[in-house]
Coordinates of C-alpha atoms and ligand atoms in Angstrom, one line a residue:
X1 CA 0.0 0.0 0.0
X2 CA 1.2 3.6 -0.9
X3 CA 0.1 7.1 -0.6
X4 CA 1.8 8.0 -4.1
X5 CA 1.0 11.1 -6.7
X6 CA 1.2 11.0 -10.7
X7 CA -0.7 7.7 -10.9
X8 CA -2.5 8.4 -14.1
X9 CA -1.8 9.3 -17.5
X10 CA -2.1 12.8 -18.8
X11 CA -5.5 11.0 -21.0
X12 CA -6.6 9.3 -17.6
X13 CA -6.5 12.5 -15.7
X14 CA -8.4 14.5 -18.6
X15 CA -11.0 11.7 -19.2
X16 CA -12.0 11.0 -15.0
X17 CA -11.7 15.0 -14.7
X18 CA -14.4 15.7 -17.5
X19 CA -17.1 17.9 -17.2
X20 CA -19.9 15.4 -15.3
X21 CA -22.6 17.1 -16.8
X22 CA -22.1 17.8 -20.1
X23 CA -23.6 21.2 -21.6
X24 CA -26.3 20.4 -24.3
X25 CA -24.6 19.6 -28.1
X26 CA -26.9 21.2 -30.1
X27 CA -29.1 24.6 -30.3
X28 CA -31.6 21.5 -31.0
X29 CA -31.5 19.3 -28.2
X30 CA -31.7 23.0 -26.1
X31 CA -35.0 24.5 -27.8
X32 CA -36.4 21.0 -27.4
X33 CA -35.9 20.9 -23.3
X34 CA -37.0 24.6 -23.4
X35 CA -40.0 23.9 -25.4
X36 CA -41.0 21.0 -22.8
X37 CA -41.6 23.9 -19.7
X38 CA -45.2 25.0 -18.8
X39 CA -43.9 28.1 -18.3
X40 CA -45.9 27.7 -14.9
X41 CA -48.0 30.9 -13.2
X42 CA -46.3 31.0 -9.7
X43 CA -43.7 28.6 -10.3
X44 CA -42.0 26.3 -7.9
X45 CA -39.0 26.0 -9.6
X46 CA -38.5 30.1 -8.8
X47 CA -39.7 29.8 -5.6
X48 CA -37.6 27.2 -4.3
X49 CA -34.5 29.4 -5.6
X50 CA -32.7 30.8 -3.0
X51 CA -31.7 33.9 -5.2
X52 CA -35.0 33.9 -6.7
X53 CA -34.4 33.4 -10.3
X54 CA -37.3 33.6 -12.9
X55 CA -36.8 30.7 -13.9
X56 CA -40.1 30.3 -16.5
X57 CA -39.0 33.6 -18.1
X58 CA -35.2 32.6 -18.5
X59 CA -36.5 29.8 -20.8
X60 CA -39.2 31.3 -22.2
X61 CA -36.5 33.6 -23.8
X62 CA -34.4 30.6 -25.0
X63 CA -37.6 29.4 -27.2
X64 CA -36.9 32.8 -28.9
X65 CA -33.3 32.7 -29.3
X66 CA -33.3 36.1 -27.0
X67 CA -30.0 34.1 -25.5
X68 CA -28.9 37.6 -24.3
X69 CA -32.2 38.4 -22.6
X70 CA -32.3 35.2 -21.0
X71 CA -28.4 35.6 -19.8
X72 CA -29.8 38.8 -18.4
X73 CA -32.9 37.3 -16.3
X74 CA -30.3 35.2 -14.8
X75 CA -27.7 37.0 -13.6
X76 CA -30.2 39.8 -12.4
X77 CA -31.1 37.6 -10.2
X78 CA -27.6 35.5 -9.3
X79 CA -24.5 37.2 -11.0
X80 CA -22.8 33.8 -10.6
X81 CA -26.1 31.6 -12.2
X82 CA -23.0 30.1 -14.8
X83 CA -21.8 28.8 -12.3
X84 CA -24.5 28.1 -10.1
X85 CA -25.5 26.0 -13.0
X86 CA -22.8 23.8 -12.7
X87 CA -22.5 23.4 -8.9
X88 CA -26.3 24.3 -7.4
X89 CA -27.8 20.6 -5.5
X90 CA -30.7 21.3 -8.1
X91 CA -32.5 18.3 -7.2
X92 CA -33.4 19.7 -3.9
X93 CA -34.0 23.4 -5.3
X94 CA -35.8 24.5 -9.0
X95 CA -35.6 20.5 -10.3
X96 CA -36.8 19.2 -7.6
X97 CA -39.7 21.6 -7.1
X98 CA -40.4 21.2 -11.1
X99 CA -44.0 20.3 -11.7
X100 CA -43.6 17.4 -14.1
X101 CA -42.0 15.2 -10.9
X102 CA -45.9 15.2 -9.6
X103 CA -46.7 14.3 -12.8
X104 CA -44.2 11.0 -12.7
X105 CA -41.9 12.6 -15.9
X106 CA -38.5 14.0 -15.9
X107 CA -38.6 17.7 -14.5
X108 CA -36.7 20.4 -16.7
X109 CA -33.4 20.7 -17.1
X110 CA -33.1 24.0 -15.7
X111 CA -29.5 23.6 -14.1
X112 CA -28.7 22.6 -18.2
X113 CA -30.6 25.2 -19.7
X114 CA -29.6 27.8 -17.1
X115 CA -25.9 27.0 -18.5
X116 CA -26.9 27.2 -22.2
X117 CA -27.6 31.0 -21.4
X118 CA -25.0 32.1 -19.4
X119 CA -21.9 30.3 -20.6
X120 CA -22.2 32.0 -23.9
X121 CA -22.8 34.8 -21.9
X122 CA -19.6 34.7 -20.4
X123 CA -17.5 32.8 -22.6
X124 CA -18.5 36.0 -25.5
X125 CA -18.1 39.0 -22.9
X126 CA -21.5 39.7 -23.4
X127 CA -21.8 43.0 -21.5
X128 CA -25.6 42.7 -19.7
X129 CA -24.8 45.5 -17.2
X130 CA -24.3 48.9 -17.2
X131 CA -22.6 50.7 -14.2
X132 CA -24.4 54.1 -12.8
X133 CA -22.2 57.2 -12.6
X134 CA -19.9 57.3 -9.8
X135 CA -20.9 58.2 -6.6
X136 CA -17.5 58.9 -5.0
X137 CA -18.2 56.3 -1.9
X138 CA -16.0 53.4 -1.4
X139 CA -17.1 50.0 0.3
X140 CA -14.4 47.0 1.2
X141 CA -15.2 43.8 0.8
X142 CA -13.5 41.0 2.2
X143 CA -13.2 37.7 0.4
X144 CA -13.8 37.1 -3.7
X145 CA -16.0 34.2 -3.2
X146 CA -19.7 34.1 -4.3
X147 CA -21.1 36.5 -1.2
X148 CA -18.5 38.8 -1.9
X149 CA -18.4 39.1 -5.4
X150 CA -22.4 39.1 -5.4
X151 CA -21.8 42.3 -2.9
X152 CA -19.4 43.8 -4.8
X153 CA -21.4 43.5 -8.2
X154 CA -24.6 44.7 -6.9
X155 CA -22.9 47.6 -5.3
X156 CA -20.7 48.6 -8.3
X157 CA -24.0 48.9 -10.3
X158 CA -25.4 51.3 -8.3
X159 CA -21.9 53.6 -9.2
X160 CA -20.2 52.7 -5.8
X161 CA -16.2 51.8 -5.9
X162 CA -15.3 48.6 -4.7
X163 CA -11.9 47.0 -3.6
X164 CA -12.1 43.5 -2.7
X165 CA -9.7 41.9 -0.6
X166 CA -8.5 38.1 -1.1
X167 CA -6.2 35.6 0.6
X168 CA -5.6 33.4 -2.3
X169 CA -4.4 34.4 -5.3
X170 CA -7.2 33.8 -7.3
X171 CA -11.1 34.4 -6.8
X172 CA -14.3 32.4 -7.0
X173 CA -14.0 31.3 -3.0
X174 CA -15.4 28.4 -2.4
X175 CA -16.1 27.6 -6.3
X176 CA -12.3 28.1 -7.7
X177 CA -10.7 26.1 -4.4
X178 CA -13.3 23.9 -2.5
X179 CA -15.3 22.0 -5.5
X180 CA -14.5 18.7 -7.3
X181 CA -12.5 19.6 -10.5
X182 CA -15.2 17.6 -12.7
X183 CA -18.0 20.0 -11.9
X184 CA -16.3 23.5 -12.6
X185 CA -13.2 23.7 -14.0
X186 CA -10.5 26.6 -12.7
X187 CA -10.4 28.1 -16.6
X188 CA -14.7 28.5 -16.0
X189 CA -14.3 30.0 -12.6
X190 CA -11.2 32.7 -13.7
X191 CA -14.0 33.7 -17.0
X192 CA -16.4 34.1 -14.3
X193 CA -14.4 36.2 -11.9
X194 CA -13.5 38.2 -14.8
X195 CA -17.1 38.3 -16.4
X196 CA -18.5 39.7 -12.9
X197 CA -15.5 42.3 -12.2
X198 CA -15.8 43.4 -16.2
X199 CA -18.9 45.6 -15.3
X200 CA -15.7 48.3 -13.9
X201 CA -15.3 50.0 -10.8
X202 CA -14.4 46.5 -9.1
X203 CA -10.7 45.7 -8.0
X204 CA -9.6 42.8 -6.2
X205 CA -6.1 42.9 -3.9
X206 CA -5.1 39.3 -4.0
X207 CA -2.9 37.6 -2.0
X208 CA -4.0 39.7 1.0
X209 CA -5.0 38.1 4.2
X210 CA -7.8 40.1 6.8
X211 CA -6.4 40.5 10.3
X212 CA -2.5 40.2 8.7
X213 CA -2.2 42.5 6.1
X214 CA -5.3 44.6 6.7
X215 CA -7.3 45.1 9.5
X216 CA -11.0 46.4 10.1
X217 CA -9.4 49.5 11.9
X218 CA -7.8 50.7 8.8
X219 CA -10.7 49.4 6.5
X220 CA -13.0 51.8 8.4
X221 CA -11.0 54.7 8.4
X222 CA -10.4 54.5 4.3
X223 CA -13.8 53.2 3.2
X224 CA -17.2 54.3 4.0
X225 CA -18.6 50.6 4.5
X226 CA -17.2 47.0 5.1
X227 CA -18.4 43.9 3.9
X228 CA -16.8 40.5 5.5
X229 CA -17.4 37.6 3.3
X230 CA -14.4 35.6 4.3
X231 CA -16.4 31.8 4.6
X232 CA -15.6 29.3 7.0
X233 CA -12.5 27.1 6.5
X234 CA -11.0 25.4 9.1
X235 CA -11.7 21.4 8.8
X236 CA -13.3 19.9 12.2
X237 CA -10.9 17.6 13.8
X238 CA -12.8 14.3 15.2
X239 CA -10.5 14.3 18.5
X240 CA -9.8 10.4 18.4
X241 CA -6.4 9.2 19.0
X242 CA -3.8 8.7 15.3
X243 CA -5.2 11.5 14.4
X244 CA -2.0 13.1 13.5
X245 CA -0.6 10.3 11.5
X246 CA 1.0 10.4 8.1
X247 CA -1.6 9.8 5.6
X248 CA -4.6 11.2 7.8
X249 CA -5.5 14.9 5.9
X250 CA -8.4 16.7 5.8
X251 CA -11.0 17.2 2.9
X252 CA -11.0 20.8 2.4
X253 CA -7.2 20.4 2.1
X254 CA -7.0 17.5 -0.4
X255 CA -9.8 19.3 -2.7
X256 CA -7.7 22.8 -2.5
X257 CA -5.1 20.9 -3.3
X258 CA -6.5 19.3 -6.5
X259 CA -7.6 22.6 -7.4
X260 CA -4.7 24.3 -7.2
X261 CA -1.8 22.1 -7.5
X262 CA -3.3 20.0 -10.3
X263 CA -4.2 16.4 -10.9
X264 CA -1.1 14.7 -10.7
X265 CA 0.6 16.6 -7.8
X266 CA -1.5 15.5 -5.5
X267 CA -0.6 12.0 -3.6
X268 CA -3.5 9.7 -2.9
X269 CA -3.2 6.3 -1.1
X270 CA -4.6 2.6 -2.1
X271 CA -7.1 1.9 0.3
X272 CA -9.2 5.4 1.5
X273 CA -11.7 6.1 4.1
X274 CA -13.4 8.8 3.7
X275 CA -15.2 10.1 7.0
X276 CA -18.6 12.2 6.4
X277 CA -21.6 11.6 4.3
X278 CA -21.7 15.9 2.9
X279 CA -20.8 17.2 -0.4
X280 CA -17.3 18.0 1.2
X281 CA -16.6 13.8 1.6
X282 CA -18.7 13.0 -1.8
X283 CA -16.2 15.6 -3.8
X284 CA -13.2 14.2 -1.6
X285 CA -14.1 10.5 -2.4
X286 CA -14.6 10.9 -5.8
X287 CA -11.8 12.6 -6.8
X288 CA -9.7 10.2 -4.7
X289 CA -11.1 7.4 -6.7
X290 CA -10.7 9.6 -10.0
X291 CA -6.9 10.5 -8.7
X292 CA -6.5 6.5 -9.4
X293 CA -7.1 4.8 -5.5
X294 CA -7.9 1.4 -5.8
X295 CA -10.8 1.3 -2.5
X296 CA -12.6 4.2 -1.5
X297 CA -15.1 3.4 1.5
X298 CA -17.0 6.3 2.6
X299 CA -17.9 5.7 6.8
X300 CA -20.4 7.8 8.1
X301 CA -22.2 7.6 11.6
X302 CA -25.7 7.6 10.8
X303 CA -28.1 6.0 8.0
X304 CA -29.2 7.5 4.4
X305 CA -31.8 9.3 6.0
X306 CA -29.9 11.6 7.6
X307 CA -27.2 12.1 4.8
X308 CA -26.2 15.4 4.7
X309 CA -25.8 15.1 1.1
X310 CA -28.3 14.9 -1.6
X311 CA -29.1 11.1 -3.3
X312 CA -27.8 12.2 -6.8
X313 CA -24.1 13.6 -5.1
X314 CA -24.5 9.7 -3.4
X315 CA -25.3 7.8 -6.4
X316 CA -21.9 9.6 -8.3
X317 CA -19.6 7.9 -5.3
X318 CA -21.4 5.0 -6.3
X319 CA -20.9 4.9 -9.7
X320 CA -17.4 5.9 -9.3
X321 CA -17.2 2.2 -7.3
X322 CA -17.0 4.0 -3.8
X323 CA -18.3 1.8 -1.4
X324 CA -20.6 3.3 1.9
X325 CA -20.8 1.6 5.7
X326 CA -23.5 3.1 7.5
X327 CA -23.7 3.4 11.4
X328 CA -20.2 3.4 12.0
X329 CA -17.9 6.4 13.9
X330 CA -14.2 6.3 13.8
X331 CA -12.9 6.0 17.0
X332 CA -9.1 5.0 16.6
X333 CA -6.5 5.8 13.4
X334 CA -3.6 2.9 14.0
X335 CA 0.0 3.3 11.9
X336 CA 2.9 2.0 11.8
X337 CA 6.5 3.6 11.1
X338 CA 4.3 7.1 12.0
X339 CA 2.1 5.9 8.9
X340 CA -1.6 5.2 9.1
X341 CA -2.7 1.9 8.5
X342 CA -6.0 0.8 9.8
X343 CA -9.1 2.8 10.6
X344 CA -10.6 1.4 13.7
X345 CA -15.0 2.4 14.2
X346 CA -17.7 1.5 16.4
X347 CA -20.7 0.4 15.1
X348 CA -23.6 2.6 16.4
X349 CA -27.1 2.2 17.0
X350 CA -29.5 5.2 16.8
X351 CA -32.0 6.1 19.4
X352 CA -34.7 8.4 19.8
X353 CA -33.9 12.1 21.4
X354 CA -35.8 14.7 22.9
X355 CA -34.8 17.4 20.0
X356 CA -36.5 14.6 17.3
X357 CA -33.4 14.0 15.6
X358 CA -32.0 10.6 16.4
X359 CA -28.9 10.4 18.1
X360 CA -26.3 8.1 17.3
X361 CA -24.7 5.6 20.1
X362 CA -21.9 4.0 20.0
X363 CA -21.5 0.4 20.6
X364 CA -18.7 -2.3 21.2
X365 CA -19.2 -3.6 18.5
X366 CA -15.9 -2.7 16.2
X367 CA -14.9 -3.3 12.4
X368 CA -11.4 -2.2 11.2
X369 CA -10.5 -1.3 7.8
X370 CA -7.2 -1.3 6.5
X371 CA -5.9 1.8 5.0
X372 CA -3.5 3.9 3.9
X373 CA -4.9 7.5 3.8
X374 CA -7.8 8.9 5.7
X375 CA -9.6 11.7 4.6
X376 CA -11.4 13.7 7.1
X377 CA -14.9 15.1 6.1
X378 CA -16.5 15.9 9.2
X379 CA -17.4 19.7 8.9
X380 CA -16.0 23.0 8.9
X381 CA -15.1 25.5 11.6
X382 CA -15.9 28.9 11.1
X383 CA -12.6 31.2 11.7
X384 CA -13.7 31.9 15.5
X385 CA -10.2 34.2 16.1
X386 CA -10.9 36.4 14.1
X387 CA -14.7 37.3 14.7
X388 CA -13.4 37.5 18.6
X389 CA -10.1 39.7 17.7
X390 CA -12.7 42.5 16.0
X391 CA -15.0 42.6 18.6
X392 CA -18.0 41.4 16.4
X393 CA -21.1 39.8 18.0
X394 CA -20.9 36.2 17.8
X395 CA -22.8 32.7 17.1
X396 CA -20.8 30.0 17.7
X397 CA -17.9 31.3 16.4
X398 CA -19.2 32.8 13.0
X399 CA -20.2 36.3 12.8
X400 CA -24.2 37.3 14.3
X401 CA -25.7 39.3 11.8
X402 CA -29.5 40.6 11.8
X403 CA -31.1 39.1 8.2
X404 CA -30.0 41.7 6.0
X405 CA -26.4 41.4 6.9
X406 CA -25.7 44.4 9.7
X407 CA -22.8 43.2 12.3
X408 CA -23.2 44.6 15.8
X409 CA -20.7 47.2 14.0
X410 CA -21.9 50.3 12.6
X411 CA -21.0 50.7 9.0
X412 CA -19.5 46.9 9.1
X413 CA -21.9 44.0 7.0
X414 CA -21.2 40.5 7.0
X415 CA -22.8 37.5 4.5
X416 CA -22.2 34.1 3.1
X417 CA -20.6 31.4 4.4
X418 CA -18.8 33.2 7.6
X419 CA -22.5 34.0 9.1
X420 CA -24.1 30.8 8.2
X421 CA -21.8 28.6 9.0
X422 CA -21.2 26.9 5.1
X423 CA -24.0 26.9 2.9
X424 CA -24.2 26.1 -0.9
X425 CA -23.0 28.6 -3.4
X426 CA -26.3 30.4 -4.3
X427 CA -27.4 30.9 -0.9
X428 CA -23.9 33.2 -0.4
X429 CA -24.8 35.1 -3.5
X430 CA -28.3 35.9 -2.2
X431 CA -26.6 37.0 1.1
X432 CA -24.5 39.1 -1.4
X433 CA -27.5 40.4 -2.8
X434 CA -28.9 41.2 0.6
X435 CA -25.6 42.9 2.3
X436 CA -25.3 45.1 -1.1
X437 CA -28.8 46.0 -0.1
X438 CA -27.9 47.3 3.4
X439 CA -25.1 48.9 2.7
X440 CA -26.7 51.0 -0.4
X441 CA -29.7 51.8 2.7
X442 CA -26.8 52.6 4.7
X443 CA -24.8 54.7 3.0
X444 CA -28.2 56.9 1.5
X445 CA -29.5 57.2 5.4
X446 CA -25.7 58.6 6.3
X447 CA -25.8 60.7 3.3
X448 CA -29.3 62.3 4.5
X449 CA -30.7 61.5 1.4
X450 CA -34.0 59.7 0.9
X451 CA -34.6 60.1 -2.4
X452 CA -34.1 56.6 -3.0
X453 CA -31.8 57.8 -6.3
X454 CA -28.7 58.8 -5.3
X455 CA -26.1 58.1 -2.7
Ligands
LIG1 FE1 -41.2 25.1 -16.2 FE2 -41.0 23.1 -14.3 FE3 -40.7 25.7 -13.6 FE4 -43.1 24.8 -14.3 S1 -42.0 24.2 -12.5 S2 -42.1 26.8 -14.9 S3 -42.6 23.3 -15.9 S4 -39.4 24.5 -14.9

């Protein structure tokens, strides 16, 4: 057994790292899908959008060929719906609220359709939106994933200057550096950045880290509003002893790491276990199958039910020859030589609780797997420090916000993934949406103007 990297050839890499969901091949096959909607009154599949898209009139305007009209009823609504296409759980959202599943047929293809529009869209530099004058007032955001970029775009509309600030040197958050590399590739999530900052009087400072090499003081005193979008990150350790053994790494690691370093750079052993049932383990396991391990077994402490991910996420592990063991919790990592080499759990038993949600209880009962890496899905932490070190209101650890985005700060806004503790993509974009909002009602209310026009 070997934890080894550059396992594949160049062909292997490109074939297992091809787009999963393949864009429709022909204007056809599009206007056919389109042509299939009921264009429903009240629709479900808009209502069950988190950022609200219109999603009857967006393929209404395909019908027509208005590709550019329906690119624009789309991002209105979700600046990043190209990507959002690509990445949004759309079986519990617009296709799974789709009409036709009551009526026992395949719903829509939105999530496919939704991509026909906008990847032209951004591919083509189609320029959808125009920027209002300038209104001399500055806002900093922090963090260039989807919250932030949603902020900055929304605000930069209304003629307000934006400078984003970024820790990595590249942008997209959680889409460029925490997604499996079959579902959005880094050359789509660079377009997109650059689609979304093309609308002008957006810069981003990459490579520059909140708290090190800028802090809220000096934010506050050069810009007339903040907004923190700087996600959750830290992977949650599960405290059991072997923990620290060579070949034990976390998932958020091991996915930035195929995202940035590239296929073959990143070592990935024989025989994985991969601990967590959420999207975080799914894209982990996957790609540690697609990265060429031989046995990928995903152990997770509870029963399908309760799965945090969705059943289509679970049936791609599947087909990818992942295996699943239900009802078990790691309680030991044993190594050898400092190495990892068996992954001892506990079978568990789940009982009924006061809260309704069934609690898992660990038994004797023990099965041991060999391995040679573990990968360690179990959650994320929100960055705890660095809520306390600027004073902001707290929940658990990630920043307390009111539902529009206002910190217990004056003048300081917060969305996305650092307030609600690591949600999917489109919900950070609506908390974009919504911060963008606050701040624009902000800045008019310190301006003394309520003419609802101007700054
Ligand atoms: Fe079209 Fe389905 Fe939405 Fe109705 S629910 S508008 S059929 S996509």
């Amino acid at each position: 057994m070997a934890v080894r990297n550059n396992r594949l050839s160049a062909e292997e890499y490109q074939q297992h790292f091809s787009d999963i969901h393949p864009p429709f091949e022909t204007r056809d096959a599009a206007l056919v899908e389109a042509n299939r909607c009921l264009f429903c009154y009240d629709a479900p599949c808009t209502k069950s959008c988190p950022t609200s898209i219109n999603v009857p009139k967006f393929i209404k305007q395909i019908t027509t060929d208005n590709l550019k009209g329906s690119a624009y009823t789309i991002f209105s609504s979700n600046i990043m719906g190209g990507g959002c296409a690509k990445v949004c759980p759309v079986e519990k959202l617009c296709e799974g609220s789709c009409v036709y599943n009551f009526m026992e047929e395949e719903p829509i293809a939105i999530a496919r359709l939704q991509r026909y529009a906008t990847e032209r869209a951004i591919t083509e530099k189609w320029p959808l939106f125009e920027r209002k004058p300038s209104t001399g007032k500055k806002v900093a955001v922090i963090g260039a994933g989807p919250a932030g970029l949603s902020c900055a775009h929304a605000l930069s509309r209304e003629g307000v200057d934006v400078t984003i600030y970024e820790k990595e040197s590249k942008g997209g958050g959680l889409m460029t550096y925490g997604i499996a590399a079959y579902k959005v590739t880094p050359q789509f999530c660079q377009e997109e950045v650059d689609y979304i900052i093309a609308i002008g009087g957006i810069e981003i400072r990459y490579n520059t880290t909140f708290g090190k090499d800028i802090t809220l003081d000096e934010l506050q005193q050069q810009y007339d509003a903040v907004y923190l979008a700087f996600g959750v990150g830290l992977a949650r350790q599960l405290y059991i002893p072997g923990e620290q053994l060579d070949g034990v790494v976390d998932a958020i690691s091991f996915i930035y790491d195929i995202r940035n370093s590239g296929f073959p750079a990143v070592p990935v052993g024989d025989q994985v276990a991969v601990i967590g049932m959420g999207m975080t383990a799914i894209d982990a396991a996957t790609q540690a199958k697609r990265l060429g391990a031989k046995d990928v077994t995903l152990v997770y402490r509870r029963t399908q039910q309760e799965m945090p991910c969705t059943e289509a996420e679970m049936n791609i592990a599947l087909l990818d020859g992942c295996k699943i063991i239900w009802l078990a919790a790691p309680t030991e990592i044993l190594g050898e030589d400092g190495k990892v080499t068996q992954l001892v759990c506990n079978i568990v038993k789940l009982e009924d609780a006061a809260n309704g949600r069934r609690q898992p209880v660990i038994t004797d009962e023990q099965i041991i797997l060999p391995v040679d890496m573990v990968i360690k899905a179990a959650g994320q932490m929100p960055f705890e420090e660095l809520v306390h070190s600027h004073q902001l209101n707290n929940d658990h650890g990630k920043i307390a916000t009111t539902s529009n985005g206002v910190t217990s700060i004056a003048g300081v806004f917060a969305g996305g993934d650092c307030v609600n503790g690591g949600k999917e993509v489109v919900d950070a974009v609506q908390a974009g949406k919504d911060g963008a909002k606050a701040i624009l009602e902000y800045l008019q209310h310190r301006n003394g103007n309520n003419d609802g026009n101007h700054l």
